[in-house]
CSV table of C-alpha atoms in Angstrom, one decimal:
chain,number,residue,atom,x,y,z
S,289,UNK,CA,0.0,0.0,0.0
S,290,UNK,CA,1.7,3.2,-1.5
S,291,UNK,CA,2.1,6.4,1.3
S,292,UNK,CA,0.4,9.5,0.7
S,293,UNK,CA,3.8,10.6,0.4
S,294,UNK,CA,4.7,8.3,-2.3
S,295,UNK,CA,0.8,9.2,-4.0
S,296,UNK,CA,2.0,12.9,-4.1
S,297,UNK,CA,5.2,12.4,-5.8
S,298,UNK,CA,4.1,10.4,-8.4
S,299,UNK,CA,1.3,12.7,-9.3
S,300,UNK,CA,3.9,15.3,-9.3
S,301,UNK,CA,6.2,13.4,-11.7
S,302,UNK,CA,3.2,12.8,-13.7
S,303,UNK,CA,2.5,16.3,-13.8
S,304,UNK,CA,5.8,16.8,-14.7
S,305,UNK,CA,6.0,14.4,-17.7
S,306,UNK,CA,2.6,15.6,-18.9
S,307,UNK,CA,3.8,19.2,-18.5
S,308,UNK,CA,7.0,18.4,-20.4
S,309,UNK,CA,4.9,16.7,-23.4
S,310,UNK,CA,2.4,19.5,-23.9
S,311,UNK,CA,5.5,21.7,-23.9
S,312,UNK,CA,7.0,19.4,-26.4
S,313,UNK,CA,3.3,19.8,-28.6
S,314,UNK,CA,2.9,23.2,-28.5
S,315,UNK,CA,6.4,24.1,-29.9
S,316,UNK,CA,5.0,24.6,-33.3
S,317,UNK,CA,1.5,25.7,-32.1
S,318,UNK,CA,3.5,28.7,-30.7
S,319,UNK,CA,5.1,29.5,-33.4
S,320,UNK,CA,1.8,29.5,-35.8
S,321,UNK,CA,0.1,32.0,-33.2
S,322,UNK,CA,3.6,34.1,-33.7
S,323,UNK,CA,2.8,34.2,-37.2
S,324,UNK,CA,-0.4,34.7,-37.4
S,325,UNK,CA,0.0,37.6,-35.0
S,326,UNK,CA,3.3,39.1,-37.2
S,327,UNK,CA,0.8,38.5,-40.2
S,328,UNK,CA,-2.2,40.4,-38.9
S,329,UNK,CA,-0.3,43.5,-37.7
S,330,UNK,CA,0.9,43.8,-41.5
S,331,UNK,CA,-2.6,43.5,-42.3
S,332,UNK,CA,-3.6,45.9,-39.9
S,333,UNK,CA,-3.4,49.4,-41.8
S,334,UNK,CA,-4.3,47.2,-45.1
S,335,UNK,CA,-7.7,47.2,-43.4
S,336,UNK,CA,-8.0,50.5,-42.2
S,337,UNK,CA,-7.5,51.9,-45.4
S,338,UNK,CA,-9.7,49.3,-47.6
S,339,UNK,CA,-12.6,48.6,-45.8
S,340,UNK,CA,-13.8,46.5,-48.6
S,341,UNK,CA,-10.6,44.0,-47.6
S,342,UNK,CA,-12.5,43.3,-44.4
S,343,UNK,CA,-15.2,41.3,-46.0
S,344,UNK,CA,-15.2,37.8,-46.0
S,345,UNK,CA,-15.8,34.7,-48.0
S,346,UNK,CA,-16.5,31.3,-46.4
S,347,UNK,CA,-15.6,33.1,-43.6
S,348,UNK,CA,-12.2,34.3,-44.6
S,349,UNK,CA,-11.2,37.6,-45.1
S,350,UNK,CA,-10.6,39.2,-48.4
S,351,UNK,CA,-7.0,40.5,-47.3
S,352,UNK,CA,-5.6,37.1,-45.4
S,353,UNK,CA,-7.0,35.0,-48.4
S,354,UNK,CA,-5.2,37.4,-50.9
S,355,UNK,CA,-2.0,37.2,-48.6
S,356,UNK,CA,-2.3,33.3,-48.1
S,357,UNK,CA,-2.3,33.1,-51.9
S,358,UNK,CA,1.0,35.3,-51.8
S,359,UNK,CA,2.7,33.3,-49.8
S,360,UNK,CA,2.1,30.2,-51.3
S,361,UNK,CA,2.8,31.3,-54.7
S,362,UNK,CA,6.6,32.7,-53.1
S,363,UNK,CA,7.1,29.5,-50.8
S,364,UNK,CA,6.9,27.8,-54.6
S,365,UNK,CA,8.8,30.1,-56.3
S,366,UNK,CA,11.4,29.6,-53.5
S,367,UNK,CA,11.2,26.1,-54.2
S,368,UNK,CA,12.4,26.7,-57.6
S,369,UNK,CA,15.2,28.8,-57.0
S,370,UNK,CA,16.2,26.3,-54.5
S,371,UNK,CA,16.4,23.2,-56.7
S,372,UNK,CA,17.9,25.4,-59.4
S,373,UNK,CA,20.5,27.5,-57.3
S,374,UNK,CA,21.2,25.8,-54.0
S,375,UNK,CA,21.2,22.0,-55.2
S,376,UNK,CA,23.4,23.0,-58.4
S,377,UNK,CA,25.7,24.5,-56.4
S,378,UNK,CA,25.5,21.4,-53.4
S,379,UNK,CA,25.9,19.2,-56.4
S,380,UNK,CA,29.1,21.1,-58.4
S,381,UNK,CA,30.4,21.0,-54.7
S,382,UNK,CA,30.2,17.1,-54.6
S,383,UNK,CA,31.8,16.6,-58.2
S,384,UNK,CA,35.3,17.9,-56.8
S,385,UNK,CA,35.5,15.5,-53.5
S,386,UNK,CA,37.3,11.9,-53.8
S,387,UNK,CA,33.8,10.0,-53.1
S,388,UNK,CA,30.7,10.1,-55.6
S,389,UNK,CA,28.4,9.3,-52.3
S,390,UNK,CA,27.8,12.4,-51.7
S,391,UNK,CA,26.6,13.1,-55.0
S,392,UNK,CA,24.4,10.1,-55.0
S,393,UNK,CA,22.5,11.5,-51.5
S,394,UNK,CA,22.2,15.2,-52.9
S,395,UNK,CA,20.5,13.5,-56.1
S,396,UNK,CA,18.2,11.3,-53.4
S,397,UNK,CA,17.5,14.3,-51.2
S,398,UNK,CA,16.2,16.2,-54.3
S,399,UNK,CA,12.9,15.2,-54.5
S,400,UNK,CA,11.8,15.0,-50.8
S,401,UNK,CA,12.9,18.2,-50.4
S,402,UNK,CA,11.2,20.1,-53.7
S,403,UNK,CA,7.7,18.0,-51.8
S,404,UNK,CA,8.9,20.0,-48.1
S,405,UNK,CA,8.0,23.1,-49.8
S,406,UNK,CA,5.1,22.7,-50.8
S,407,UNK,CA,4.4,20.9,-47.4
S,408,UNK,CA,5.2,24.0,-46.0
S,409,UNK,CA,3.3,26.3,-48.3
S,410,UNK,CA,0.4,24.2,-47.8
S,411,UNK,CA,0.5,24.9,-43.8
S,412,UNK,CA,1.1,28.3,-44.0
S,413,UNK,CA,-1.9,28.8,-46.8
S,414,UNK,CA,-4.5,27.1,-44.0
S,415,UNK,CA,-2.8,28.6,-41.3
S,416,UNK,CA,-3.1,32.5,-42.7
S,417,UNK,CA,-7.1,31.2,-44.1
S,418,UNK,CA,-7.9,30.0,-40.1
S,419,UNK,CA,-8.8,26.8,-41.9
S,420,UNK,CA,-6.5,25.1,-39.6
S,421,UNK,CA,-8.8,22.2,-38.3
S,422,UNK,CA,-7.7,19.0,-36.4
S,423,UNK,CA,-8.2,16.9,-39.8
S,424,UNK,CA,-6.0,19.6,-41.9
S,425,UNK,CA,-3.4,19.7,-39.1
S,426,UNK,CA,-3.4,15.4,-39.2
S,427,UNK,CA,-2.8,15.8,-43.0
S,428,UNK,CA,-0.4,18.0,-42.6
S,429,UNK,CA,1.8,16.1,-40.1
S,430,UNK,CA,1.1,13.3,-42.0
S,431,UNK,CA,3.0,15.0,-45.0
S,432,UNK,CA,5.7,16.1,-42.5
S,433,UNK,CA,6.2,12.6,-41.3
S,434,UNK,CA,6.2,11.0,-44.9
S,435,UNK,CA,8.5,13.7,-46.5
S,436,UNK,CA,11.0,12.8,-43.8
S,437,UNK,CA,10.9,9.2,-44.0
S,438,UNK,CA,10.8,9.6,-47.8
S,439,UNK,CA,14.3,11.5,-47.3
S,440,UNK,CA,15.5,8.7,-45.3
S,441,UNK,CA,14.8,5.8,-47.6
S,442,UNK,CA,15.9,7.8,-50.7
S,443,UNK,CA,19.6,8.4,-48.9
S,444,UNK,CA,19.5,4.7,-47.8
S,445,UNK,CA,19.0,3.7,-51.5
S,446,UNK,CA,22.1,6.1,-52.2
S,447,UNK,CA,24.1,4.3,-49.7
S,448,UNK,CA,24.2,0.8,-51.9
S,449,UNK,CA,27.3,0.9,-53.1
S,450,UNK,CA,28.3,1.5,-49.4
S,451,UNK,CA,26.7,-1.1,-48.3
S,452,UNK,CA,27.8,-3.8,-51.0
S,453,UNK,CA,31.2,-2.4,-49.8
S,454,UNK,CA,30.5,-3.1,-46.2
S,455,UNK,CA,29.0,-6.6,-47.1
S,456,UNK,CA,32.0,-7.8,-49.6
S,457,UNK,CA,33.9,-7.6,-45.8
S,458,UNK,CA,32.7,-10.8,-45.3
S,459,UNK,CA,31.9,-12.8,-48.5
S,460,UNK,CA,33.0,-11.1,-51.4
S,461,UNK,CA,31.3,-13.4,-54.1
S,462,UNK,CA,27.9,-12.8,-52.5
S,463,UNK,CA,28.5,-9.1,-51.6
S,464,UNK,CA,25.5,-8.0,-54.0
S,465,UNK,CA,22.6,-10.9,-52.9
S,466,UNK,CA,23.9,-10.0,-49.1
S,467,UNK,CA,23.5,-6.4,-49.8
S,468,UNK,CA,20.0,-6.6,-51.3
S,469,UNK,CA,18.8,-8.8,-48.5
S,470,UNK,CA,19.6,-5.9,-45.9
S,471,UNK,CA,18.7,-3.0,-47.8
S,472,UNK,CA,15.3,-4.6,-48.2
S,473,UNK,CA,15.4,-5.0,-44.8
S,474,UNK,CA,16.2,-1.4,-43.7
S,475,UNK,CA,13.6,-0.2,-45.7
S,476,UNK,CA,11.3,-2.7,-44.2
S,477,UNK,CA,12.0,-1.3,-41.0
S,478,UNK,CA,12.2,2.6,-41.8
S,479,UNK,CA,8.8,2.2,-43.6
S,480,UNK,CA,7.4,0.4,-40.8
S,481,UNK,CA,8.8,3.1,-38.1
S,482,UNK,CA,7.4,5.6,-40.8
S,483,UNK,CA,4.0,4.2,-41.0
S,484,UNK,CA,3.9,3.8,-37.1
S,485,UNK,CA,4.4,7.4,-36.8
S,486,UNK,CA,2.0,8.2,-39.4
S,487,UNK,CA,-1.1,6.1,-37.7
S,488,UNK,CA,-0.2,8.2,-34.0
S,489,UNK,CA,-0.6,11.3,-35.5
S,490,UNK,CA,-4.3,9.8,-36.4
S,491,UNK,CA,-4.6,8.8,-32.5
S,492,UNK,CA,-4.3,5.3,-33.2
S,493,UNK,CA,-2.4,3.2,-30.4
S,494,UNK,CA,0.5,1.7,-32.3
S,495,UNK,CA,1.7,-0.5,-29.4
S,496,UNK,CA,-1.8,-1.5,-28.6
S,497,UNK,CA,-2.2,-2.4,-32.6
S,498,UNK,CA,0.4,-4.3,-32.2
S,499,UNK,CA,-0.5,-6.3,-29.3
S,500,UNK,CA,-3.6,-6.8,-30.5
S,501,UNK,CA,-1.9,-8.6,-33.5
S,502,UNK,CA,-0.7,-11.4,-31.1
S,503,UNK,CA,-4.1,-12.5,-31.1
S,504,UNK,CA,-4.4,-13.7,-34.6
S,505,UNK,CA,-0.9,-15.3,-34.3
S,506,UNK,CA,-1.8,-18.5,-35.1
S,507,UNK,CA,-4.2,-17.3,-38.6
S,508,UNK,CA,-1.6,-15.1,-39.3
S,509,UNK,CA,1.4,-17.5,-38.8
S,510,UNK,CA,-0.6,-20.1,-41.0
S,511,UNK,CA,-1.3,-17.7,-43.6
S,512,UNK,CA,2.3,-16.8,-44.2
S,513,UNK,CA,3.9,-20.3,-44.0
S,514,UNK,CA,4.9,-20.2,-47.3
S,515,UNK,CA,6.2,-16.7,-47.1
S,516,UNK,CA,8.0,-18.2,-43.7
S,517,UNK,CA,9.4,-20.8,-46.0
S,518,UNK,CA,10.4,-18.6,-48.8
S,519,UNK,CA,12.8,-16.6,-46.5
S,520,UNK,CA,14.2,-19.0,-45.3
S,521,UNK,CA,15.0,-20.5,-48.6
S,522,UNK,CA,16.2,-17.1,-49.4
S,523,UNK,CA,18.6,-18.0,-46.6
S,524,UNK,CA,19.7,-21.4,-47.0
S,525,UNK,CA,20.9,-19.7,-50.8
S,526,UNK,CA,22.8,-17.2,-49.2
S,527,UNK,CA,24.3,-19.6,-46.4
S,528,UNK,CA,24.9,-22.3,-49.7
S,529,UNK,CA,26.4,-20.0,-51.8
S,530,UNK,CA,24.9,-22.0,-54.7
S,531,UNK,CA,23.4,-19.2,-57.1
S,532,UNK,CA,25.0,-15.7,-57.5
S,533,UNK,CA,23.6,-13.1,-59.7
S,534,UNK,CA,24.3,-13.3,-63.5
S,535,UNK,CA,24.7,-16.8,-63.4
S,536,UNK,CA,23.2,-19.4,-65.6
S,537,UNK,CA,21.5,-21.9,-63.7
S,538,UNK,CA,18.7,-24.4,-64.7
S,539,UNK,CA,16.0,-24.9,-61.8
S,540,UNK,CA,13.7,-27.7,-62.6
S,541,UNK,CA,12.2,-27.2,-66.0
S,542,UNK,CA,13.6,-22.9,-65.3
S,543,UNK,CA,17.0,-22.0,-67.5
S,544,UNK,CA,18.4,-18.8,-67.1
S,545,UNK,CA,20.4,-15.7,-65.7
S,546,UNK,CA,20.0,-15.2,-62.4
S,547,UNK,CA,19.1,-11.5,-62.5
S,548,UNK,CA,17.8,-11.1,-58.4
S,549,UNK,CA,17.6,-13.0,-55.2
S,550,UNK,CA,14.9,-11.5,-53.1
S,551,UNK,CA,13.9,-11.9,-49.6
S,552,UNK,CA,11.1,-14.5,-51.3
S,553,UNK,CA,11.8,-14.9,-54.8
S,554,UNK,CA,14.5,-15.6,-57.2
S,555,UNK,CA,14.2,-13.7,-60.3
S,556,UNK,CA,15.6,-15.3,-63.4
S,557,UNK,CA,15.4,-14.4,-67.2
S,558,UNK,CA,15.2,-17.1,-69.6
S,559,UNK,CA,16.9,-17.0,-72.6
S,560,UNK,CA,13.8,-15.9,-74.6
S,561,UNK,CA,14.1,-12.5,-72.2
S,562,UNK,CA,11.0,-13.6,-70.4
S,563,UNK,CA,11.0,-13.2,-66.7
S,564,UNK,CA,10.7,-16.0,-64.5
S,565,UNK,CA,9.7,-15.5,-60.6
S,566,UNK,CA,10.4,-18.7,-59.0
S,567,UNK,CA,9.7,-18.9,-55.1
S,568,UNK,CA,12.8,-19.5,-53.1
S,569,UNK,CA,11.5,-22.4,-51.2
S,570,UNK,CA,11.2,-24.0,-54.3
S,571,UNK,CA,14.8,-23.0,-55.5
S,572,UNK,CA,16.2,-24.0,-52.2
S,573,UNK,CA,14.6,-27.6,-52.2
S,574,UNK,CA,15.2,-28.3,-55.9
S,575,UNK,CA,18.0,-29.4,-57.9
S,576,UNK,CA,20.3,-26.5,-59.7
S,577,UNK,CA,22.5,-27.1,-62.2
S,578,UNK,CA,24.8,-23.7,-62.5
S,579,UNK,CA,26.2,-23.9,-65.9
S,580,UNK,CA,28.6,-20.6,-64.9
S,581,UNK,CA,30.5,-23.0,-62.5
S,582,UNK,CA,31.4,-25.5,-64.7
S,583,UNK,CA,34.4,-23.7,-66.2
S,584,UNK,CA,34.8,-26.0,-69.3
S,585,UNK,CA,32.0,-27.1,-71.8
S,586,UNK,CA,32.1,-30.0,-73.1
S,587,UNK,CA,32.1,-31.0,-77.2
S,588,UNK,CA,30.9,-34.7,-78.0
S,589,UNK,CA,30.3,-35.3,-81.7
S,590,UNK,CA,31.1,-38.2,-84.6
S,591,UNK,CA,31.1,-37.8,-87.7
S,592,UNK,CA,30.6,-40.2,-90.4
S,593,UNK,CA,33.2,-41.3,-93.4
S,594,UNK,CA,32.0,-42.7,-96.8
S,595,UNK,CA,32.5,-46.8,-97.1
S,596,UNK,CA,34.9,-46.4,-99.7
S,597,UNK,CA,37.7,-44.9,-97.1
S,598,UNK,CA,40.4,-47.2,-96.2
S,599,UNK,CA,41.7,-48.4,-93.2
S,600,UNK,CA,44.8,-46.4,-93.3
S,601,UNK,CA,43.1,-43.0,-94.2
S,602,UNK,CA,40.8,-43.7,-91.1
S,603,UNK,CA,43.7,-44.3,-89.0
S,604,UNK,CA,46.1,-41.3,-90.4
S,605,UNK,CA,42.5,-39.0,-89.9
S,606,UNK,CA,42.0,-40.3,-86.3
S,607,UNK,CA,46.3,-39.2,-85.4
S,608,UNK,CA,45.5,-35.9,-87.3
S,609,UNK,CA,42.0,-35.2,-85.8
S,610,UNK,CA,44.0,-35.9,-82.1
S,611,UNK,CA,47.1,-33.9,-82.8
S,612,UNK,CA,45.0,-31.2,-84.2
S,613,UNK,CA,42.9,-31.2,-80.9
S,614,UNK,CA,46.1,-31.6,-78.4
S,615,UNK,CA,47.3,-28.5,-79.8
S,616,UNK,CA,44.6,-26.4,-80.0
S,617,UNK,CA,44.5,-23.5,-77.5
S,618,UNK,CA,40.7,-23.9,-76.9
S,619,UNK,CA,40.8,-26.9,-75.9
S,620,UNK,CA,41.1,-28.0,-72.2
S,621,UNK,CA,44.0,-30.4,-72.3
S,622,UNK,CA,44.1,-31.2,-68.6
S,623,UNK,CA,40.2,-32.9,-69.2
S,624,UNK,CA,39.5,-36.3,-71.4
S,625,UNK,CA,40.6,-36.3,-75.1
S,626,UNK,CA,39.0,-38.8,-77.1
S,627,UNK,CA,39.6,-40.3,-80.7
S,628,UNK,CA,38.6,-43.2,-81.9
S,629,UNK,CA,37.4,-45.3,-84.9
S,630,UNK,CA,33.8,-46.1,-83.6
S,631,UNK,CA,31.5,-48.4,-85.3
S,632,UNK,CA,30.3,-50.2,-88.7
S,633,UNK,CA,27.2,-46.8,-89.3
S,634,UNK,CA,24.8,-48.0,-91.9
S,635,UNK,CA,26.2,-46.0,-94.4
S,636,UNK,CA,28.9,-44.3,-92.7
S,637,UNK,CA,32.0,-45.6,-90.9
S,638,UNK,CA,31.8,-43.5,-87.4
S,639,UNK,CA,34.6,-41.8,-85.5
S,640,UNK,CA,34.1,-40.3,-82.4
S,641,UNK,CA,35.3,-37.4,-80.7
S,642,UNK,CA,35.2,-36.5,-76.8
S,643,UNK,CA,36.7,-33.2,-75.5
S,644,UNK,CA,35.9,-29.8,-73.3
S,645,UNK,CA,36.4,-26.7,-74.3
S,646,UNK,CA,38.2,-24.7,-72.2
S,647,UNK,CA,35.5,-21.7,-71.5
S,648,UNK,CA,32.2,-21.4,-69.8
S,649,UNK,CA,31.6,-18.8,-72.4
S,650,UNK,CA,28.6,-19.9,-75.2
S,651,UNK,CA,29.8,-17.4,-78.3
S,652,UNK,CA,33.3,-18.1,-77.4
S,653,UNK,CA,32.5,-22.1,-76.8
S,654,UNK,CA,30.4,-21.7,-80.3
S,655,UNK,CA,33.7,-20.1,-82.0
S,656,UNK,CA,36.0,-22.8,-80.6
S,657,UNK,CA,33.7,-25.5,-82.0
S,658,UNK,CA,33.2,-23.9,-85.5
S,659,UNK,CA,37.0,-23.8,-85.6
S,660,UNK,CA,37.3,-27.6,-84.4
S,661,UNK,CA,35.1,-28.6,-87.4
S,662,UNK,CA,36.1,-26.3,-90.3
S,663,UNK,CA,39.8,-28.1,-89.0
S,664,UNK,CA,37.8,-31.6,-89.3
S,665,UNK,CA,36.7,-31.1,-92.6
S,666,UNK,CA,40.1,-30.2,-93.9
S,667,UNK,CA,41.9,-33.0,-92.4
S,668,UNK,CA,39.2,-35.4,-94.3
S,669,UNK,CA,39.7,-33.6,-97.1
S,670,UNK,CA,43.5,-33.7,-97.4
S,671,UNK,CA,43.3,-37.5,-96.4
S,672,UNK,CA,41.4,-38.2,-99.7
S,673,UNK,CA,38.5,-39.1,-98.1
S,674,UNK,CA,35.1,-37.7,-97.7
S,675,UNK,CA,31.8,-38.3,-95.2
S,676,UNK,CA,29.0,-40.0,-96.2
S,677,UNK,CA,25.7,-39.1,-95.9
S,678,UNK,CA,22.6,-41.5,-95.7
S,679,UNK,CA,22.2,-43.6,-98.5
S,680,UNK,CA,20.9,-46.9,-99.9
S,681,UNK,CA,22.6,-49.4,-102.4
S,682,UNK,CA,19.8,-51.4,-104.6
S,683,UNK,CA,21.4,-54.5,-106.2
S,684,UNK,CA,19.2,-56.0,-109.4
S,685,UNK,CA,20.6,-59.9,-110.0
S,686,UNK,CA,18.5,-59.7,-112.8
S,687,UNK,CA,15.6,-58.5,-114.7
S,688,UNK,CA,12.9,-60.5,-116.2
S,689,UNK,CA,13.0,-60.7,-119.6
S,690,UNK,CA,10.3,-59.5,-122.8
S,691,UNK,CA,7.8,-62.0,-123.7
S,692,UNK,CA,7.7,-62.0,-127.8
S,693,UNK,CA,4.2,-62.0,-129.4
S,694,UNK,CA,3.3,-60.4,-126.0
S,695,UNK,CA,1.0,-57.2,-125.9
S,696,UNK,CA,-0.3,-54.9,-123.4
S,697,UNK,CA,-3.8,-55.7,-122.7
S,698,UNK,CA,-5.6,-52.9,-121.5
């Protein structure tokens, strides 16, 4: 049981906090009144000498509508000269220091801060027309608080390269998927801080909101299992390392490059430039082939040589054909090299050829390959053979012979 003591200084604390707060609040309410004062004593002799000023519509007068008008016009024209005089000059600043970051946040800050003027203009407009209400002033703090919290996501989008910087500390391969991953979730948490703000100015209880939340915990944690599941397949791939961005990868029936890893999704564009979203949960519990790691591509062919080639033309073609491909500079020549006089074709007698290409690269594997066979063909064609192509041999033992006397009957 609390003292009366004890009662008494905790009402005087809570006086004290309470006074503190309203103090706090009515920073910017004093300031309007100090305005609107300054205002009205310049209107003052405006009124005395044209009566007709005095009159009102909806209520406001002629002179403090004209002057609200005024105002806003130069609080825009301000804004101009601002963005066409102060940024310039911000931005030619930038140009001559050793970092481009800066440059990158004056560009970012552009915007929100063009929008603060006419924030401001706006306020000072309903404050000169005494239009001020309690759902103007909401809308206008509103725009305060989302003009800020615009600035501050804009100049954490500037900050990227910073960040990828920061991230390529720890794993430089997967600097950029890293990077992505915590810039989403800054902004995450800056718009939720944002929007937070934005619901108290409305009177909403934001830490009663989100108590209240706990109560559909279980609907709400079954209706974002998958989304639960698609973060954390977004990081198993981080954690596996087994997809980077610009890679070609096959997932399942998806073949591509690997153009984002998202928080849920992996975004990859298919070689007909489509873009295919593919849930992470799916991409971390699937199979991927990653055709970028392979570092050699392999070439597998055999080609077919007329019947009327002899065994020592197929032999001296088999030593060129392997010379030719042990001294070729595309050719891996630390991976299997194959040769060899295969089989009896049905109109062809087959040699096959095995070897890897010493690029991940497709033109430059395509290049390497044309090369192998224009080579091919030349060796055939300077061992005096040639290759065969489908074909069929009809043998005739004999045909019958002409009946004499006989005729065609018709």
């Amino acid at each position: 049981m609390p003292t009366i003591a004890e009662t008494n200084t905790s009402k005087d604390l809570n006086a004290v906090e309470a006074k503190i707060d309203n103090d706090s609040l009515n920073v910017i309410n004093t300031l309007d009144t100090e305005i609107i004062a300054s205002v009205q004593t310049q209107l003052a002799p405006v009124y005395e000498q044209y009566p007709l000023l005095t009159k009102t519509i909806w209520g406001i007068p002629f002179a403090n509508l004209g002057a609200a008008i005024l105002l806003f016009m130069l609080i825009l024209l301000l804004r101009k000269a601002f963005t066409r005089i102060v940024l310039v000059l911000l931005q030619n600043f930038a140009k001559n220091s050793n970092t481009y970051y800066d440059d990158r946040v004056i560009s970012a800050l552009k915007e929100p801060v063009r929008f603060a003027f006419i924030v401001v203009a706006l306020h000072v407009f309903f404050l000169l027309i005494y239009k001020e209400t309690d759902f103007i002033v909401n809308i206008l703090d509103t725009l305060i608080i989302y003009t800020l919290f615009w600035a501050i996501l804009s100049v954490t989008e500037a900050l990227r390269g910073l960040i990828y910087k920061a991230t390529a500390q720890f794993n430089k391969d997967l600097s950029k998927e890293m990077g992505n991953f915590i810039l989403t979730i800054l902004k995450i948490l800056i718009g939720g801080i944002g929007l937070g703000a934005m619901l108290k100015v409305w009177g909403v209880n934001v830490t009663a909101l989100v108590a209240s939340l706990g109560l559909g915990g279980l609907a709400f944690a079954l209706a974002a299992k998958d989304t639960a599941s698609n973060l954390f397949g977004s990081f198993a791939l981080l954690a596996d390392k087994s997809i980077r961005i610009g890679e070609w990868v096959k997932i399942g029936s998806v073949e591509g490059v690997v153009e984002d890893v998202g928080m849920r999704t992996t975004k990859i564009r298919s070689f007909q430039k489509s873009l295919i979203t593919v849930p992470n949960q799916v991409v971390a519990n699937t199979p991927i082939e990653n055709f970028s790691r392979r570092g050699i591509r392999r070439i597998k062919m055999t080609i077919g040589l007329t019947y009327g080639t002899t065994s020592e033309q197929i032999t001296q073609i088999i030593a060129d054909i392997k010379s030719m491909l042990q001294n070729h500079e595309g050719i891996a020549q630390d991976e299997s090299l194959m040769v060899n006089f295969n089989d009896f074709g049905d109109s062809s007698l087959n040699i096959f050829i095995y070897t890897f290409a010493h690029t991940a690269n497709w033109a430059k594997y395509l290049d390497i390959r044309e090369d192998i066979h224009l080579k091919i063909m030349k060796i055939v064609e300077e061992n005096g053979s040639s290759f065969a192509f489908p074909s069929q041999s009809v043998y005739v033992e004999s045909l019958p012979k002409e009946e004499k006397g006989s005729a065609l009957s018709v």
